Amino acid sequence: MKLTVLGCSGSFPSTESACSSYLVEADGFQLLLDLGNGALGELQRHTGLYDLDAIALSHLHSDHCVDMCAYFVARYYRLDGGRCSPMPVYGPQGTEQRLTTAYGDTPSDSSMSEVFDFRTVASGHVFDAGPFRVTAALVDHPVEAYAYRVEHRATGRTLTYSGDTGPSEALDELASGSHLFLCEASFTDGKEHIPGLHLNGREAGEAAVRAGVERLLLTHIPPWTDPQINARDAKGVFRGPVEIARVGAVHEV
């Protein structure tokens, strides 16, 4: 299983990175986790625009989903080969309506469903996507938000993606024993503390310890946060490997 970071900036794009988007591949199948601001461009550096097999959206804040509107254009108005057939898109309740509203002028209220097969997730929902078994867990954020555990069924290798969350028992349970924990670390310890919103580096490290993961990859670090401080804080509590997500980086899971 391979993870490619397409975007890892939190809240809005930085000069170095688009917002959250992660390509997970195995056995020729391509699963995309989130598609935030600017990530559609980076996606095309790593795969064909029409080669994705499924998308899972963690939640409906724009920095995790708004490039779905641009991707709708690419799939709906494709001239070479005609309109794309519907591709599975997993997300919270109301995903289709939110994206249609964000686009603002689709040909009809159901146009997005002509190229996206919207499937609603809920906490504990388990679904198969190609070679992957994906489990969703509701986490602690101001809107309905999910973390995803992606297991390669043939090998048992596992990646857990936190999405956006504050400290969460559900996240700890979902990530248990993961080989790679892709975890948000938006805040700086001692600087920001807003319950039920985001993790800081220390809290991400503590979550990694509780879950007993093998490796920790910090992501969703906004432009105003120093990633080196968050990495230092995570390493202060988690003794396994800690890395900072970088655009274009490829991680074998």
Coordinates of C-alpha atoms in Angstrom, one line a residue:
M1 CA 0.0 0.0 0.0
K2 CA 1.3 3.4 -1.0
L3 CA 0.4 6.9 0.3
T4 CA 1.1 10.0 -1.7
V5 CA 0.6 13.4 -0.1
L6 CA -1.1 15.8 -2.5
G7 CA -1.9 18.5 0.0
C8 CA -1.3 18.9 3.7
S9 CA -1.8 22.6 4.6
G10 CA -4.5 23.2 7.2
S11 CA -7.3 25.8 6.8
F12 CA -6.1 27.3 3.6
P13 CA -3.3 26.6 1.1
S14 CA 0.3 27.8 1.9
T15 CA 2.9 28.8 -0.6
E16 CA 4.2 25.2 -0.4
S17 CA 1.1 23.1 -0.3
A18 CA -2.5 22.7 -1.3
C19 CA -5.0 21.7 1.4
S20 CA -5.7 18.2 2.6
S21 CA -5.6 15.4 0.0
Y22 CA -4.0 12.0 0.1
L23 CA -3.8 9.3 -2.6
V24 CA -3.8 5.7 -1.3
E25 CA -2.9 3.0 -3.8
A26 CA -2.6 -0.8 -3.9
D27 CA -3.1 -3.5 -6.6
G28 CA -3.9 -0.9 -9.2
F29 CA -6.7 0.7 -7.2
Q30 CA -6.6 4.4 -6.3
L31 CA -8.5 5.7 -3.3
L32 CA -8.4 9.5 -2.6
L33 CA -8.9 10.8 0.9
D34 CA -10.2 14.4 0.8
L35 CA -9.8 16.9 -2.0
G36 CA -9.2 20.3 -0.5
N37 CA -8.3 23.7 -2.0
G38 CA -5.7 23.4 -4.8
A39 CA -5.3 19.7 -4.5
L40 CA -6.7 18.8 -7.9
G41 CA -3.7 20.3 -9.6
E42 CA -1.3 18.3 -7.5
L43 CA -3.3 15.1 -8.2
Q44 CA -2.5 15.4 -11.9
R45 CA 1.2 15.2 -11.1
H46 CA 0.8 11.7 -9.8
T47 CA -2.1 10.1 -11.7
G48 CA -4.4 10.6 -14.6
L49 CA -7.4 12.9 -14.0
Y50 CA -9.8 10.0 -14.7
D51 CA -7.9 7.2 -13.1
L52 CA -9.2 7.5 -9.6
D53 CA -11.5 4.7 -8.4
A54 CA -13.1 6.1 -5.2
I55 CA -13.0 9.2 -3.0
A56 CA -13.7 9.4 0.8
L57 CA -14.3 12.8 2.3
S58 CA -13.7 13.2 6.0
H59 CA -16.0 16.2 6.4
L60 CA -17.4 19.2 4.5
H61 CA -15.2 22.1 5.4
S62 CA -13.8 23.6 2.2
D63 CA -10.1 22.8 3.0
H64 CA -11.1 19.1 2.7
C65 CA -13.6 19.0 -0.1
V66 CA -14.0 22.2 -2.2
D67 CA -11.9 21.0 -5.2
M68 CA -14.6 18.4 -5.7
C69 CA -16.4 21.3 -7.5
A70 CA -13.5 21.6 -10.0
Y71 CA -13.3 17.8 -10.3
F72 CA -17.1 17.8 -11.2
V73 CA -16.3 20.1 -14.1
A74 CA -13.5 17.8 -15.3
R75 CA -15.8 14.7 -15.1
Y76 CA -19.1 16.3 -16.3
Y77 CA -17.8 18.3 -19.2
R78 CA -15.1 15.9 -20.5
L79 CA -15.0 16.2 -24.3
D80 CA -12.6 13.4 -25.0
G81 CA -14.5 10.2 -24.2
G82 CA -17.7 11.8 -23.0
R83 CA -19.1 12.3 -19.5
C84 CA -17.5 10.0 -16.9
S85 CA -19.6 7.3 -15.3
P86 CA -20.5 7.8 -11.6
M87 CA -17.5 7.1 -9.2
P88 CA -18.1 6.2 -5.5
V89 CA -17.8 9.2 -3.2
Y90 CA -18.1 8.5 0.5
G91 CA -18.9 11.3 2.9
P92 CA -21.1 12.7 5.6
Q93 CA -24.9 13.2 5.3
G94 CA -25.6 16.0 2.8
T95 CA -22.4 15.8 0.8
E96 CA -24.1 16.1 -2.6
Q97 CA -26.2 19.1 -1.5
R98 CA -23.2 20.9 0.0
L99 CA -21.0 20.4 -3.1
T100 CA -23.9 21.5 -5.4
T101 CA -24.4 24.6 -3.3
A102 CA -20.7 25.4 -3.3
Y103 CA -20.6 25.0 -7.1
G104 CA -23.6 27.3 -7.3
D105 CA -24.7 26.8 -10.9
T106 CA -24.9 23.1 -11.9
P107 CA -27.2 22.3 -14.8
S108 CA -29.6 20.6 -12.4
D109 CA -29.9 19.8 -8.7
S110 CA -28.8 16.2 -9.6
S111 CA -26.0 16.9 -12.0
M112 CA -23.3 16.0 -9.6
S113 CA -24.8 12.5 -9.1
E114 CA -24.4 11.9 -12.8
V115 CA -20.6 11.7 -12.3
F116 CA -20.3 11.0 -8.5
D117 CA -22.1 8.1 -6.8
F118 CA -22.6 9.6 -3.4
R119 CA -22.6 7.2 -0.5
T120 CA -23.3 8.4 3.1
V121 CA -21.1 7.2 5.9
A122 CA -21.8 7.0 9.6
S123 CA -19.7 6.1 12.6
G124 CA -18.7 2.5 12.5
H125 CA -19.6 2.2 8.8
V126 CA -17.3 -0.4 7.1
F127 CA -17.1 -0.6 3.3
D128 CA -14.9 -2.2 0.7
A129 CA -13.2 -0.1 -1.9
G130 CA -11.2 -2.3 -4.3
P131 CA -8.5 -4.1 -2.2
F132 CA -9.2 -1.9 0.8
R133 CA -11.5 -2.3 3.8
V134 CA -12.4 1.1 5.1
T135 CA -13.8 1.9 8.5
A136 CA -15.2 5.3 9.5
A137 CA -15.3 6.7 13.0
L138 CA -17.0 9.9 14.1
V139 CA -14.5 12.3 15.7
D140 CA -14.6 15.5 17.6
H141 CA -15.0 18.5 15.3
P142 CA -17.7 21.3 15.0
V143 CA -19.3 19.6 12.0
E144 CA -19.9 15.9 11.3
A145 CA -16.4 14.6 10.7
Y146 CA -14.9 11.2 10.2
A147 CA -11.5 9.5 10.6
Y148 CA -10.9 6.6 8.2
R149 CA -9.0 3.4 8.8
V150 CA -7.8 1.9 5.5
E151 CA -6.7 -1.7 5.6
H152 CA -5.2 -3.6 2.7
R153 CA -7.1 -6.8 3.0
A154 CA -4.5 -9.1 1.4
T155 CA -1.6 -8.0 3.6
G156 CA -3.3 -6.5 6.7
R157 CA -1.3 -3.3 6.4
T158 CA -3.2 -0.4 7.8
L159 CA -3.3 3.4 7.4
T160 CA -5.4 5.6 9.7
Y161 CA -6.3 9.1 8.7
S162 CA -7.6 11.4 11.5
G163 CA -9.3 14.0 9.3
D164 CA -9.9 17.0 11.6
T165 CA -10.5 16.4 15.3
G166 CA -9.8 17.3 18.8
P167 CA -8.7 14.5 21.2
S168 CA -11.0 11.6 20.6
E169 CA -11.4 8.1 22.1
A170 CA -13.0 7.1 18.8
L171 CA -9.8 8.1 17.0
D172 CA -7.6 6.2 19.4
E173 CA -9.7 3.0 18.9
L174 CA -9.8 3.4 15.2
A175 CA -6.0 3.9 14.9
S176 CA -5.2 1.0 17.2
G177 CA -2.2 -0.9 15.9
S178 CA -2.0 1.1 12.6
H179 CA 1.3 0.8 10.6
L180 CA 1.0 4.5 9.6
F181 CA -1.0 7.1 11.5
L182 CA -1.7 10.2 9.3
C183 CA -2.7 12.6 12.1
E184 CA -3.6 16.3 12.1
A185 CA -1.6 18.6 14.3
S186 CA -3.0 22.0 13.6
F187 CA -2.4 23.8 16.9
T188 CA 0.7 24.6 19.0
D189 CA 0.9 23.3 22.5
G190 CA 0.5 26.1 25.0
K191 CA -0.7 28.6 22.3
E192 CA -4.1 27.5 21.1
H193 CA -6.6 25.5 23.0
I194 CA -10.1 25.2 21.6
P195 CA -11.9 22.1 22.7
G196 CA -13.4 19.9 20.0
L197 CA -11.6 21.5 17.1
H198 CA -8.0 20.4 16.5
L199 CA -5.0 18.6 17.9
N200 CA -1.6 20.0 18.7
G201 CA 1.7 18.1 18.2
R202 CA 1.8 16.8 21.7
E203 CA -1.8 15.6 21.5
A204 CA -1.1 13.9 18.2
G205 CA 1.9 12.1 19.8
E206 CA -0.3 11.1 22.8
A207 CA -2.9 9.7 20.5
A208 CA -0.2 7.7 18.7
V209 CA 0.9 6.3 22.0
R210 CA -2.6 5.3 23.1
A211 CA -3.2 3.7 19.8
G212 CA 0.1 1.8 19.7
V213 CA 0.8 2.8 16.1
E214 CA 4.0 2.1 14.3
R215 CA 4.7 5.4 12.6
L216 CA 3.3 8.9 13.0
L217 CA 2.9 11.4 10.1
L218 CA 1.8 14.9 11.1
T219 CA -0.4 16.8 8.7
H220 CA -3.0 19.6 8.4
I221 CA -0.5 22.1 9.8
P222 CA -1.6 25.6 8.9
P223 CA 0.7 28.3 7.5
W224 CA 0.8 30.1 10.9
T225 CA 2.0 27.0 12.8
D226 CA 5.7 26.0 12.9
P227 CA 5.7 22.3 11.9
Q228 CA 9.1 21.7 13.6
I229 CA 7.7 22.7 17.0
N230 CA 4.8 20.3 16.5
A231 CA 7.1 17.5 15.5
R232 CA 9.3 18.2 18.5
D233 CA 6.3 18.1 20.8
A234 CA 5.1 14.8 19.2
K235 CA 8.5 13.2 19.6
G236 CA 8.5 14.2 23.2
V237 CA 5.8 11.7 24.0
F238 CA 5.8 9.2 21.1
R239 CA 9.0 7.1 20.7
G240 CA 8.3 5.7 17.2
P241 CA 9.2 7.5 14.0
V242 CA 7.6 10.9 13.5
E243 CA 7.6 12.8 10.2
I244 CA 6.0 15.9 8.8
A245 CA 3.8 15.5 5.8
R246 CA 5.3 17.1 2.6
V247 CA 3.6 17.6 -0.7
G248 CA 4.7 15.0 -3.2
A249 CA 6.2 12.7 -0.5
V250 CA 5.4 9.0 -1.0
H251 CA 5.1 6.7 2.0
E252 CA 5.1 2.9 1.8
V253 CA 2.7 1.4 4.3

